[in-house]
Coordinates of C-alpha atoms in Angstrom, one line a residue:
X1064 CA 0.0 0.0 0.0
X1065 CA 1.4 3.4 -0.9
X1066 CA 2.5 5.6 2.0
X1067 CA -0.1 8.3 1.3
X1068 CA -2.9 5.7 1.2
X1069 CA -1.7 4.2 4.5
X1070 CA -1.8 7.7 6.1
X1071 CA -5.4 8.3 4.9
X1072 CA -6.4 4.9 6.1
X1073 CA -5.1 5.5 9.6
X1074 CA -6.8 9.0 9.8
X1075 CA -10.1 7.5 8.7
X1076 CA -9.8 4.6 11.2
X1077 CA -8.9 6.8 14.2
X1078 CA -11.7 9.2 13.2
X1079 CA -14.2 6.3 13.0
X1080 CA -13.2 5.2 16.5
X1081 CA -13.7 8.7 18.0
X1082 CA -17.1 9.1 16.2
X1083 CA -18.2 5.6 17.4
X1084 CA -17.1 6.4 21.0
X1085 CA -18.9 9.7 21.0
X1086 CA -22.1 8.1 19.6
X1087 CA -21.9 5.5 22.4
X1088 CA -21.5 8.1 25.1
X1089 CA -24.1 10.5 23.9
X1090 CA -26.7 8.1 22.5
X1091 CA -26.3 4.5 23.7
X1092 CA -24.8 5.0 27.2
X1093 CA -27.2 7.0 29.3
X1094 CA -25.1 7.3 32.4
X1095 CA -23.3 10.4 31.1
X1096 CA -26.4 12.0 29.7
X1097 CA -28.4 11.4 32.9
X1098 CA -25.7 12.2 35.4
X1099 CA -26.8 15.4 37.2
X1100 CA -23.2 16.4 37.7
X1101 CA -22.8 16.9 34.0
X1102 CA -25.5 19.6 34.1
X1103 CA -24.1 23.0 34.9
X1104 CA -27.5 24.2 36.1
X1105 CA -27.6 21.5 38.9
X1106 CA -26.1 21.9 42.4
X1107 CA -25.1 18.9 44.5
X1108 CA -25.8 18.9 48.2
X1109 CA -24.9 16.1 50.6
X1110 CA -26.8 15.1 53.7
X1111 CA -24.4 13.8 56.3
X1112 CA -25.8 11.0 58.5
X1113 CA -25.7 10.7 62.3
X1114 CA -22.5 8.8 63.3
X1115 CA -23.2 5.8 65.4
X1116 CA -23.2 6.1 69.2
X1117 CA -20.7 4.2 71.4
X1118 CA -21.7 2.5 74.6
X1119 CA -19.9 0.4 77.3
X1120 CA -20.9 -3.2 78.2
X1121 CA -23.5 -1.9 80.7
X1122 CA -25.2 0.5 78.3
X1123 CA -23.4 3.6 79.5
X1124 CA -23.1 6.2 76.8
X1125 CA -19.5 7.0 75.9
X1126 CA -19.7 8.9 72.6
X1127 CA -22.7 10.8 71.2
X1128 CA -23.2 13.5 68.6
X1129 CA -23.7 17.3 68.7
X1130 CA -24.8 19.7 65.9
X1131 CA -22.2 21.5 63.9
X1132 CA -22.2 23.7 60.9
X1133 CA -19.8 23.9 57.9
X1134 CA -19.4 26.8 55.4
X1135 CA -19.5 25.0 52.1
X1136 CA -18.3 26.2 48.7
X1137 CA -19.1 25.3 45.1
X1138 CA -16.1 27.0 43.3
X1139 CA -17.8 27.3 39.9
X1140 CA -20.7 29.3 41.5
X1141 CA -18.5 31.8 43.3
X1142 CA -19.0 35.3 42.1
X1143 CA -16.8 38.4 42.9
X1144 CA -17.3 39.4 46.5
X1145 CA -15.9 41.6 49.3
X1146 CA -13.1 39.3 50.4
X1147 CA -12.1 41.3 53.4
X1148 CA -15.7 41.5 54.7
X1149 CA -16.2 37.8 54.1
X1150 CA -12.9 36.9 55.8
X1151 CA -13.9 39.0 58.8
X1152 CA -17.1 37.0 59.2
X1153 CA -15.3 33.7 59.0
X1154 CA -12.4 34.9 61.1
X1155 CA -9.7 33.9 58.6
X1156 CA -7.1 35.9 56.7
X1157 CA -7.2 36.8 53.0
X1158 CA -4.2 34.4 52.5
X1159 CA -6.2 31.6 54.1
X1160 CA -9.2 32.4 51.9
X1161 CA -7.2 32.2 48.7
X1162 CA -5.5 29.0 49.8
X1163 CA -8.8 27.3 50.6
X1164 CA -10.4 28.6 47.5
X1165 CA -7.7 27.2 45.2
X1166 CA -7.6 23.9 47.1
X1167 CA -11.3 23.3 46.8
X1168 CA -11.3 24.4 43.1
X1169 CA -8.5 22.0 42.3
X1170 CA -10.3 19.2 44.0
X1171 CA -13.5 19.8 42.1
X1172 CA -15.2 23.0 40.8
X1173 CA -18.6 21.4 40.8
X1174 CA -18.7 19.3 44.0
X1175 CA -19.4 21.1 47.3
X1176 CA -16.4 21.1 49.6
X1177 CA -16.0 22.3 53.2
X1178 CA -14.5 25.9 53.1
X1179 CA -14.6 26.5 56.9
X1180 CA -15.6 23.6 59.1
X1181 CA -17.2 23.2 62.6
X1182 CA -18.7 26.7 63.0
X1183 CA -20.3 27.2 66.4
X1184 CA -24.1 27.6 66.9
X1185 CA -23.5 31.3 67.8
X1186 CA -21.5 32.0 64.7
X1187 CA -24.1 30.0 62.6
X1188 CA -27.0 32.3 63.6
X1189 CA -24.9 35.4 62.8
X1190 CA -23.7 34.0 59.4
X1191 CA -27.0 32.6 58.2
X1192 CA -28.4 36.1 57.9
X1193 CA -25.5 37.2 55.6
X1194 CA -24.7 34.2 53.4
X1195 CA -27.1 35.4 50.7
X1196 CA -24.5 38.0 49.8
X1197 CA -21.9 35.4 48.9
X1198 CA -22.8 33.4 45.8
X1199 CA -21.3 29.9 45.7
X1200 CA -21.2 29.6 49.5
X1201 CA -23.8 28.0 51.8
X1202 CA -24.1 26.6 55.3
X1203 CA -24.6 22.8 55.8
X1204 CA -25.4 21.1 59.1
X1205 CA -23.5 18.0 60.2
X1206 CA -22.6 16.3 63.5
X1207 CA -19.5 16.3 65.6
X1208 CA -18.7 14.0 68.5
X1209 CA -19.8 14.7 72.0
X1210 CA -18.3 13.0 75.1
X1211 CA -20.4 12.8 78.3
X1212 CA -17.3 11.9 80.3
X1213 CA -13.6 12.8 80.2
X1214 CA -12.4 9.2 79.8
X1215 CA -10.8 6.7 77.4
X1216 CA -9.5 9.1 74.8
X1217 CA -6.9 6.6 73.6
X1218 CA -9.4 3.8 73.3
X1219 CA -12.1 5.8 71.5
X1220 CA -9.9 7.7 69.1
X1221 CA -11.2 10.8 67.4
X1222 CA -12.6 12.1 64.0
X1223 CA -10.9 14.6 61.8
X1224 CA -11.0 15.8 58.2
X1225 CA -9.8 13.3 55.6
X1226 CA -6.3 13.9 54.2
X1227 CA -5.3 13.9 50.6
X1228 CA -3.9 10.4 50.8
X1229 CA -7.3 8.9 51.8
X1230 CA -9.1 10.9 49.1
X1231 CA -6.9 9.3 46.5
X1232 CA -7.6 5.8 47.9
X1233 CA -11.3 6.1 48.7
X1234 CA -13.7 8.0 46.4
X1235 CA -16.5 7.7 49.0
X1236 CA -15.1 10.7 50.8
X1237 CA -15.1 14.4 49.8
X1238 CA -12.6 17.1 50.7
X1239 CA -13.3 18.3 54.3
X1240 CA -15.4 15.3 55.2
X1241 CA -14.8 13.6 58.6
X1242 CA -13.3 10.2 59.2
X1243 CA -12.2 8.2 62.2
X1244 CA -8.6 8.3 63.4
X1245 CA -7.1 6.0 66.0
X1246 CA -9.0 3.7 68.4
X1247 CA -12.6 2.6 67.9
X1248 CA -13.4 5.5 65.6
X1249 CA -10.8 4.2 63.1
X1250 CA -11.3 0.5 63.6
X1251 CA -15.0 0.6 63.1
X1252 CA -15.2 3.6 60.8
X1253 CA -17.4 1.7 58.2
X1254 CA -19.9 0.7 60.9
X1255 CA -20.1 4.1 62.7
X1256 CA -20.0 6.3 59.6
X1257 CA -23.2 5.4 57.9
X1258 CA -23.9 6.5 54.3
X1259 CA -24.3 10.1 53.3
X1260 CA -27.3 11.1 51.2
X1261 CA -27.2 13.4 48.2
X1262 CA -29.7 15.7 46.6
X1263 CA -29.5 17.5 43.2
X1264 CA -31.0 21.0 43.1
X1265 CA -32.0 22.6 39.8
X1266 CA -31.1 26.3 39.2
X1267 CA -32.5 28.8 36.7
X1268 CA -30.4 31.1 34.5
X1269 CA -30.2 33.6 37.4
X1270 CA -28.4 30.9 39.5
X1271 CA -31.4 30.7 41.8
X1272 CA -32.5 27.4 43.2
X1273 CA -35.9 26.4 41.8
X1274 CA -36.4 22.9 43.1
X1275 CA -35.2 19.3 42.9
X1276 CA -33.6 18.1 39.7
X1277 CA -36.0 15.8 37.9
X1278 CA -38.3 15.7 40.9
X1279 CA -35.6 14.1 43.1
X1280 CA -35.2 11.1 40.8
X1281 CA -31.5 10.8 41.7
X1282 CA -31.7 11.9 45.3
X1283 CA -30.8 9.5 48.1
X1284 CA -31.4 9.7 51.8
X1285 CA -28.7 9.6 54.4
X1286 CA -28.4 6.3 56.3
X1287 CA -27.3 6.7 59.9
X1288 CA -24.3 4.8 61.2
X1289 CA -24.8 1.9 63.5
X1290 CA -24.4 2.1 67.3
X1291 CA -21.8 -0.2 68.8
X1292 CA -21.4 -1.6 72.3
X1293 CA -17.9 -2.1 73.7
X1294 CA -16.7 -4.8 76.1
X1295 CA -15.3 -2.0 78.4
X1296 CA -16.7 -1.6 81.9
X1297 CA -16.7 2.1 82.2
X1298 CA -16.9 2.2 86.0
X1299 CA -13.8 0.0 86.1
X1300 CA -12.1 2.1 83.4
X1301 CA -12.7 5.4 85.1
X1302 CA -11.6 4.0 88.5
X1303 CA -8.4 2.7 87.0
X1304 CA -7.7 6.1 85.4
X1305 CA -8.2 7.8 88.8
X1306 CA -5.8 5.3 90.4
X1307 CA -3.2 6.2 87.8
X1308 CA -3.5 9.9 88.3
X1309 CA 0.0 11.6 88.2
X1310 CA 1.6 8.4 87.1
X1311 CA 2.6 7.1 83.7
X1312 CA 1.9 3.6 82.4
X1313 CA -0.7 1.2 81.1
X1314 CA -3.4 -1.1 82.5
X1315 CA -5.2 -3.9 80.7
X1316 CA -7.9 -6.1 82.3
X1317 CA -9.5 -9.0 80.4
X1318 CA -12.3 -11.4 81.1
X1319 CA -10.5 -14.8 80.8
X1320 CA -13.6 -16.8 79.8
X1321 CA -14.3 -14.6 76.7
X1322 CA -11.2 -12.5 75.9
X1323 CA -13.3 -9.3 76.3
X1324 CA -11.3 -6.3 77.3
X1325 CA -12.8 -4.9 80.5
X1326 CA -10.3 -2.0 80.9
X1327 CA -7.7 -0.4 78.7
X1328 CA -5.9 2.5 80.3
X1329 CA -3.1 4.7 79.2
X1330 CA -1.7 7.6 81.2
X1331 CA -1.2 10.4 80.8
X1332 CA -4.0 10.8 78.4
X1333 CA -6.1 13.8 77.3
X1334 CA -9.7 15.1 77.4
X1335 CA -11.4 13.8 74.2
X1336 CA -13.2 17.1 73.9
X1337 CA -9.9 18.7 73.0
X1338 CA -10.1 17.2 69.5
X1339 CA -13.6 18.5 68.7
X1340 CA -14.5 21.8 67.2
X1341 CA -12.3 24.6 65.6
X1342 CA -9.7 24.3 68.4
X1343 CA -9.0 20.7 67.3
X1344 CA -6.1 21.7 65.0
X1345 CA -4.3 23.7 67.7
X1346 CA -4.8 21.1 70.4
X1347 CA -3.8 18.3 68.0
X1348 CA -0.5 20.0 67.4
X1349 CA 0.1 20.3 71.1
X1350 CA -0.8 16.7 71.9
X1351 CA 1.1 15.1 69.0
X1352 CA 4.2 17.2 69.7
X1353 CA 4.4 16.5 73.4
X1354 CA 7.5 14.3 73.4
X1355 CA 7.7 14.2 77.2
X1356 CA 4.3 13.0 78.4
X1357 CA 3.3 11.4 75.0
X1358 CA -0.5 11.6 75.6
X1359 CA -1.2 10.2 72.1
X1360 CA 0.8 7.0 72.8
X1361 CA -1.5 4.2 73.9
X1362 CA 0.8 2.6 76.5
X1363 CA -1.5 -0.3 77.0
X1364 CA -1.0 -1.4 73.4
X1365 CA 2.1 0.3 72.2
X1366 CA 4.6 0.7 75.1
X1367 CA 7.1 -2.2 75.2
X1368 CA 8.7 -3.0 78.5
X1369 CA 10.8 -5.8 79.9
X1370 CA 8.2 -7.9 81.8
X1371 CA 10.5 -8.5 84.8
X1372 CA 9.5 -11.2 87.3
X1373 CA 6.0 -11.9 86.0
X1374 CA 7.8 -13.6 83.1
X1375 CA 9.2 -16.1 85.6
X1376 CA 5.8 -17.8 85.6
X1377 CA 6.3 -18.6 81.9
X1378 CA 9.7 -20.0 82.6
X1379 CA 8.3 -22.2 85.3
X1380 CA 5.6 -23.6 83.0
X1381 CA 8.1 -24.2 80.2
X1382 CA 10.5 -26.1 82.6
X1383 CA 7.7 -28.3 83.7
X1384 CA 6.6 -29.0 80.2
X1385 CA 10.2 -29.8 79.2
X1386 CA 10.4 -32.1 82.2
X1387 CA 13.7 -30.6 83.5
X1388 CA 12.2 -30.0 86.9
X1389 CA 9.3 -31.0 89.1
X1390 CA 7.4 -28.7 91.5
X1391 CA 9.5 -30.1 94.3
X1392 CA 12.9 -29.7 92.7
X1393 CA 15.0 -27.5 94.9
X1394 CA 17.8 -24.9 94.1
X1395 CA 19.8 -23.1 96.7
X1396 CA 20.3 -19.3 96.7
X1397 CA 23.3 -17.4 98.1
X1398 CA 22.1 -13.9 97.7
X1399 CA 22.2 -14.4 93.9
X1400 CA 23.2 -16.6 91.0
X1401 CA 26.8 -17.0 89.9
X1402 CA 27.4 -17.7 86.2
X1403 CA 30.2 -17.5 83.6
X1404 CA 33.5 -15.8 84.5
X1405 CA 32.6 -13.6 87.4
X1406 CA 28.9 -13.1 86.4
X1407 CA 26.6 -12.6 89.3
X1408 CA 22.8 -11.9 89.4
X1409 CA 21.7 -10.5 92.7
X1410 CA 18.7 -11.9 94.5
X1411 CA 16.6 -10.5 97.4
X1412 CA 14.4 -13.5 98.2
X1413 CA 15.8 -13.7 101.7
X1414 CA 16.4 -17.4 101.8
X1415 CA 20.1 -18.4 102.0
X1416 CA 21.4 -21.9 101.6
X1417 CA 18.1 -23.8 102.0
X1418 CA 16.9 -25.5 98.7
X1419 CA 14.0 -23.5 97.3
X1420 CA 11.1 -25.3 95.5
X1421 CA 8.9 -23.9 92.8
X1422 CA 6.2 -22.6 95.0
X1423 CA 8.6 -20.7 97.2
X1424 CA 10.6 -19.6 94.2
X1425 CA 7.4 -18.0 92.8
X1426 CA 6.1 -16.3 95.9
X1427 CA 9.5 -15.1 97.1
X1428 CA 10.5 -14.3 93.5
X1429 CA 13.9 -15.9 93.7
X1430 CA 16.3 -15.0 90.9
X1431 CA 18.6 -17.9 91.6
X1432 CA 15.8 -20.4 91.4
X1433 CA 14.6 -19.2 88.0
X1434 CA 18.2 -18.9 86.6
X1435 CA 18.8 -22.5 87.4
X1436 CA 15.5 -23.5 86.0
X1437 CA 16.0 -21.5 82.7
X1438 CA 19.5 -22.9 82.3
X1439 CA 18.3 -26.5 82.6
X1440 CA 15.6 -25.8 80.0
X1441 CA 18.1 -24.5 77.4
X1442 CA 20.8 -27.0 78.1
X1443 CA 18.5 -30.0 77.8
X1444 CA 19.2 -29.9 74.0
X1445 CA 22.3 -30.6 72.0
X1446 CA 22.8 -27.0 71.1
X1447 CA 21.8 -23.7 72.7
X1448 CA 20.2 -22.7 69.4
X1449 CA 17.8 -25.7 69.6
X1450 CA 17.2 -25.1 73.3
X1451 CA 16.4 -21.4 72.9
X1452 CA 14.1 -22.0 69.9
X1453 CA 12.2 -24.6 71.9
X1454 CA 11.9 -22.2 74.8
X1455 CA 10.9 -19.3 72.5
X1456 CA 8.1 -21.3 70.8
X1457 CA 6.6 -22.2 74.2
X1458 CA 6.6 -18.5 75.2
X1459 CA 5.1 -17.4 71.9
X1460 CA 2.2 -19.8 72.4
X1461 CA 1.0 -17.4 75.1
X1462 CA 0.6 -14.6 72.5
X1463 CA 4.0 -13.0 73.4
X1464 CA 6.3 -11.7 70.8
X1465 CA 3.7 -11.0 68.2
X1466 CA 0.5 -9.0 67.5
X1467 CA -2.4 -10.7 69.2
X1468 CA -4.9 -9.9 66.5
X1469 CA -7.1 -7.7 68.8
X1470 CA -9.6 -5.3 67.1
X1471 CA -7.8 -2.1 67.7
X1472 CA -5.5 -0.4 65.1
X1473 CA -2.5 0.3 67.4
X1474 CA 0.0 -2.1 68.8
X1475 CA 3.5 -3.4 69.1
X1476 CA 4.9 -6.9 68.7
X1477 CA 7.1 -7.0 71.7
X1478 CA 10.0 -9.5 71.5
X1479 CA 10.6 -13.1 72.5
X1480 CA 14.2 -13.9 71.3
X1481 CA 15.2 -17.0 69.4
X1482 CA 18.4 -18.4 68.0
X1483 CA 18.4 -16.2 64.9
X1484 CA 18.5 -13.1 67.1
X1485 CA 21.5 -14.3 69.1
X1486 CA 23.3 -15.5 65.9
X1487 CA 23.1 -11.9 64.7
X1488 CA 24.4 -10.6 68.0
X1489 CA 27.2 -13.2 68.0
X1490 CA 28.2 -13.9 64.4
X1491 CA 30.6 -16.7 65.4
X1492 CA 27.7 -18.4 67.2
X1493 CA 29.7 -18.4 70.4
X1494 CA 26.8 -18.0 72.8
X1495 CA 25.1 -20.4 75.2
X1496 CA 22.5 -20.5 78.0
X1497 CA 24.4 -18.3 80.4
X1498 CA 24.8 -15.7 77.7
X1499 CA 21.1 -15.2 77.7
X1500 CA 20.5 -15.8 81.4
X1501 CA 18.7 -12.5 81.9
X1502 CA 15.7 -14.0 80.1
X1503 CA 15.3 -16.1 83.2
X1504 CA 13.9 -13.1 85.1
X1505 CA 12.1 -11.3 82.3
X1506 CA 15.0 -8.9 81.5
X1507 CA 17.5 -9.4 78.7
X1508 CA 16.0 -9.2 75.2
X1509 CA 12.4 -10.0 76.3
X1510 CA 9.9 -7.2 75.7
X1511 CA 6.1 -7.2 76.2
X1512 CA 3.2 -4.8 76.1
X1513 CA 0.6 -4.6 78.9
X1514 CA -2.1 -6.2 76.7
X1515 CA 0.3 -9.1 76.0
X1516 CA 0.9 -9.6 79.7
X1517 CA -2.8 -9.4 80.5
X1518 CA -3.5 -12.0 77.8
X1519 CA -0.7 -14.2 79.1
X1520 CA -2.3 -14.0 82.6
X1521 CA -5.7 -14.9 81.1
X1522 CA -4.1 -18.0 79.5
X1523 CA -2.7 -19.0 82.9
X1524 CA -6.0 -18.4 84.6
X1525 CA -7.7 -20.7 82.0
X1526 CA -5.0 -23.4 82.6
X1527 CA -3.6 -23.3 79.1
X1528 CA -5.7 -21.4 76.6
X1529 CA -6.9 -17.9 75.8
X1530 CA -9.4 -16.1 73.5
X1531 CA -8.1 -13.3 71.3
X1532 CA -8.6 -10.1 73.2
X1533 CA -11.3 -7.9 71.7
X1534 CA -13.2 -4.7 72.5
X1535 CA -16.3 -5.0 70.3
X1536 CA -19.3 -6.6 72.0
X1537 CA -22.2 -5.7 69.7
X1538 CA -23.1 -3.9 66.5
X1539 CA -26.6 -2.6 67.0
X1540 CA -28.3 -5.6 68.6
X1541 CA -26.0 -8.2 67.0
X1542 CA -23.6 -9.9 69.3
X1543 CA -20.0 -10.1 68.0
X1544 CA -19.7 -13.8 67.2
X1545 CA -16.7 -13.6 65.0
X1546 CA -14.9 -17.0 65.2
X1547 CA -11.6 -15.1 65.5
X1548 CA -12.7 -14.1 69.0
X1549 CA -14.8 -17.1 70.0
X1550 CA -12.4 -19.9 69.2
X1551 CA -9.8 -20.7 72.0
X1552 CA -6.1 -20.7 71.3
X1553 CA -4.1 -23.3 73.1
X1554 CA -0.6 -22.9 74.5
X1555 CA 2.0 -25.6 74.2
X1556 CA 1.8 -26.3 78.0
X1557 CA -0.2 -29.3 79.2
X1558 CA -3.0 -28.4 81.6
X1559 CA -1.6 -30.4 84.6
X1560 CA 1.4 -28.1 84.8
X1561 CA -0.6 -25.0 85.6
X1562 CA -1.8 -26.0 89.1
X1563 CA 1.5 -26.0 91.0
X1564 CA 2.4 -22.6 89.3
X1565 CA -1.0 -21.2 90.2
X1566 CA -0.6 -22.3 93.8
X1567 CA 2.7 -20.3 93.9
X1568 CA 0.9 -17.3 92.4
X1569 CA -1.8 -17.6 95.1
X1570 CA 0.9 -17.6 97.8
X1571 CA 2.2 -14.3 96.4
X1572 CA -0.8 -12.7 98.0
X1573 CA -1.1 -15.0 101.0
X1574 CA 2.6 -14.9 102.3
X1575 CA 4.7 -13.5 99.5
X1576 CA 5.7 -10.2 97.9
X1577 CA 2.1 -8.9 97.5
X1578 CA 0.7 -9.9 100.9
X1579 CA 0.2 -6.2 101.6
X1580 CA -2.4 -6.0 98.8
X1581 CA -4.4 -9.1 100.0
X1582 CA -8.2 -8.8 99.8
X1583 CA -10.4 -10.6 102.4
X1584 CA -12.8 -13.0 100.8
X1585 CA -11.2 -13.0 97.4
X1586 CA -8.6 -15.6 96.4
X1587 CA -6.2 -13.8 94.1
X1588 CA -3.3 -15.2 92.1
X1589 CA -0.6 -12.8 91.0
X1590 CA 3.1 -12.0 90.5
X1591 CA 5.0 -8.8 91.4
X1592 CA 7.7 -7.5 89.1
X1593 CA 10.4 -4.9 89.0
X1594 CA 12.0 -4.2 85.7
X1595 CA 15.2 -2.3 85.2
X1596 CA 14.7 0.9 83.2
X1597 CA 17.4 1.9 80.8
X1598 CA 17.4 4.5 78.0
X1599 CA 20.0 5.3 75.4
X1600 CA 20.7 9.0 75.1
X1601 CA 23.2 10.1 72.5
X1602 CA 24.8 6.7 72.5
X1603 CA 25.1 6.5 76.3
X1604 CA 23.1 3.8 78.2
X1605 CA 21.6 5.6 81.2
X1606 CA 19.7 3.8 84.0
X1607 CA 16.6 5.3 85.6
X1608 CA 14.3 4.2 88.4
X1609 CA 12.8 0.7 87.8
X1610 CA 9.3 0.1 86.5
X1611 CA 6.6 -1.3 88.8
X1612 CA 4.8 -4.3 87.3
X1613 CA 2.1 -6.7 88.5
X1614 CA -0.1 -9.4 86.9
X1615 CA -3.0 -11.1 88.6
X1616 CA -6.3 -13.0 88.1
X1617 CA -9.2 -13.6 90.4
X1618 CA -10.9 -15.6 91.8
X1619 CA -8.4 -18.5 91.8
X1620 CA -11.1 -20.9 90.5
X1621 CA -13.5 -19.8 87.8
X1622 CA -11.6 -16.5 87.3
X1623 CA -13.6 -13.4 86.2
X1624 CA -10.7 -10.9 85.6
X1625 CA -7.1 -11.1 84.5
X1626 CA -5.1 -7.9 84.8
X1627 CA -1.6 -6.4 84.0
X1628 CA -0.4 -3.1 85.5
X1629 CA 2.7 -1.2 84.4
X1630 CA 3.7 1.9 86.3
X1631 CA 6.7 3.6 84.8
X1632 CA 9.5 4.5 87.3
X1633 CA 7.4 3.1 90.0
X1634 CA 10.2 1.3 92.0
X1635 CA 9.2 -2.3 92.9
X1636 CA 6.0 -4.1 91.9
X1637 CA 4.5 -4.1 95.4
X1638 CA 4.7 -0.4 95.8
X1639 CA 2.3 0.9 93.1
X1640 CA 1.3 -1.8 90.5
X1641 CA 0.1 -4.5 93.0
X1642 CA -2.1 -2.1 95.1
X1643 CA -3.6 -0.7 91.9
X1644 CA -4.4 -4.1 90.5
X1645 CA -5.9 -5.4 93.8
X1646 CA -8.1 -2.3 94.2
X1647 CA -9.4 -2.8 90.6
X1648 CA -10.1 -6.5 91.3
X1649 CA -11.9 -5.6 94.6
X1650 CA -14.0 -2.9 92.8
X1651 CA -14.9 -5.2 89.9
X1652 CA -15.8 -8.3 91.9
X1653 CA -17.3 -6.7 95.0
X1654 CA -18.8 -3.6 93.5
X1655 CA -17.2 -1.5 96.2
X1656 CA -13.8 -0.9 97.9
X1657 CA -13.5 -1.2 101.6
X1658 CA -9.7 -0.5 101.9
X1659 CA -10.2 3.3 101.7
X1660 CA -6.8 3.9 103.2
X1661 CA -5.1 2.1 100.3
X1662 CA -7.4 3.7 97.8
X1663 CA -6.5 7.2 99.2
X1664 CA -2.8 6.5 98.9
X1665 CA -3.1 5.5 95.3
X1666 CA -5.4 8.4 94.4
X1667 CA -3.1 11.0 95.9
X1668 CA 0.2 9.3 95.2
X1669 CA 2.3 11.0 92.5
X1670 CA 5.4 10.1 90.5
X1671 CA 5.7 13.5 88.9
X1672 CA 8.8 14.3 90.9
X1673 CA 10.4 11.1 89.6
X1674 CA 9.5 12.0 86.0
X1675 CA 10.9 15.5 86.4
X1676 CA 14.1 14.0 87.8
X1677 CA 14.4 11.7 84.8
X1678 CA 13.9 14.6 82.4
X1679 CA 16.6 16.5 84.1
X1680 CA 19.0 13.6 83.8
X1681 CA 18.1 13.2 80.1
X1682 CA 18.7 16.8 79.4
X1683 CA 22.0 16.8 81.3
X1684 CA 23.3 13.7 79.4
X1685 CA 22.2 15.2 76.1
X1686 CA 23.9 18.5 76.8
X1687 CA 27.1 16.8 78.0
X1688 CA 27.4 14.9 74.7
X1689 CA 26.9 18.1 72.7

């Protein structure tokens, strides 16, 4: 075919394709012809639904809605206006006006966008009388969150305007629309949000609204979001927050028989009302940039701490399962445990020379006993690598060292070391049981979060299994029956090995390290813990006051609550964590607290001086290095 003929053929072919496509769009396919958005004389208005309410397990209202008003803009309809006057009404600068105008126009000249959000009722009444002067702008009602109580901010999360990243991923949202961030608001956004309605308004040639487009043929009604009920017990939650006043740390309480989270506390926190309204942006900046108190950090889910002595319970169970000891096997203690070339781990159990059995080792928290027990476990195998991997797999079966799969968006994995970790630390593989001996007492490389320790405690209370922790109880009237949360997960420890360990935990309260927190009439099983607290500052490893840790469940038989308490810089476990845990148990099981003297000491007790001292040391070390 001649070159000229080929060129004509290509032109005719491409032309035919374009003509055919135009014919299809304009004649055959009605979606473009009928879409109201393609009609320049039609205005789109959205009706935002009520967001679902949030309740606690007993029906107490945690989150409701309140009316709010947004100044909306349709950029293509905007006519010349007195910018300075309009900016004065909205309390924004001219620069802000231009920035917002160009932003919304670039997003869409036809679709309404929020120009100024969350206008107060007082401002709304004033603005409504003057909006007729500003073409292309109108006021739209929507709902913001309302919090009856100042509680559980980290659990509930907050709502804020969608960012550009989400707009690109999800076309269901428009610029300026609100979406859940963090906590419950984020996790159950689809349930709580509902579905917005839309109406198309016909305009005449004078740009005046004259009625519904095509008699409302394309209009849809807003569908309210669904209410949800959480597993939280708000009375217990607020009590725990009060006990943690002027302290930093996390508390998690779980119902062992279901895995339902009864309490999830992180302190210091913030008033959820701070992230509502037009002051939200300013408050958000302050909260997220507080690098000292870190109120936006959910310590119950995200803070990773060495578990300290509560981890000894896991080592006891592993040793029994591996058949390297029996409950009556005895080890002697001489103020500590000697290992390697001059290595010595101090112990304050108070028993010197006399062989210590497992029960005594638990309730006296003997470091020597658990160092011997751990070493036997690792050295049972031909190589330390095989021994540590066996030990690690047992520990991980309690949900440690990994995400638990709970229904909240935040979390950290923690760490249960295995041979691969130590092979990286020691490339020549010259490591053995005594190299890792700190794991025996919950120090070393072991890291856990409060929710992991609470779940571990629930597994012990159940004598070998747990349910994945979760915080959703109901959506509307429908019970959360997700098999993920109703199917038990079994540990690698046989059930018969739990009783001697639980007896030792019971004696922690009866005659051991937590006897000062004993409750008359309630059989509690627990374990105190004190974890060393180090922080690396400009390459220097600095030691601060130890963390106070405690785990417990009650009653001993048919347990109703399992709990883990971390109090940062709280000295030893019996000083802060154990009393707080026992008061929560007493309040939850008895409905009242009779030990008002202990309650008063926890309410009024403060560690702020300790935190200020730590901050001074951090600043000093940082300046010294500079």
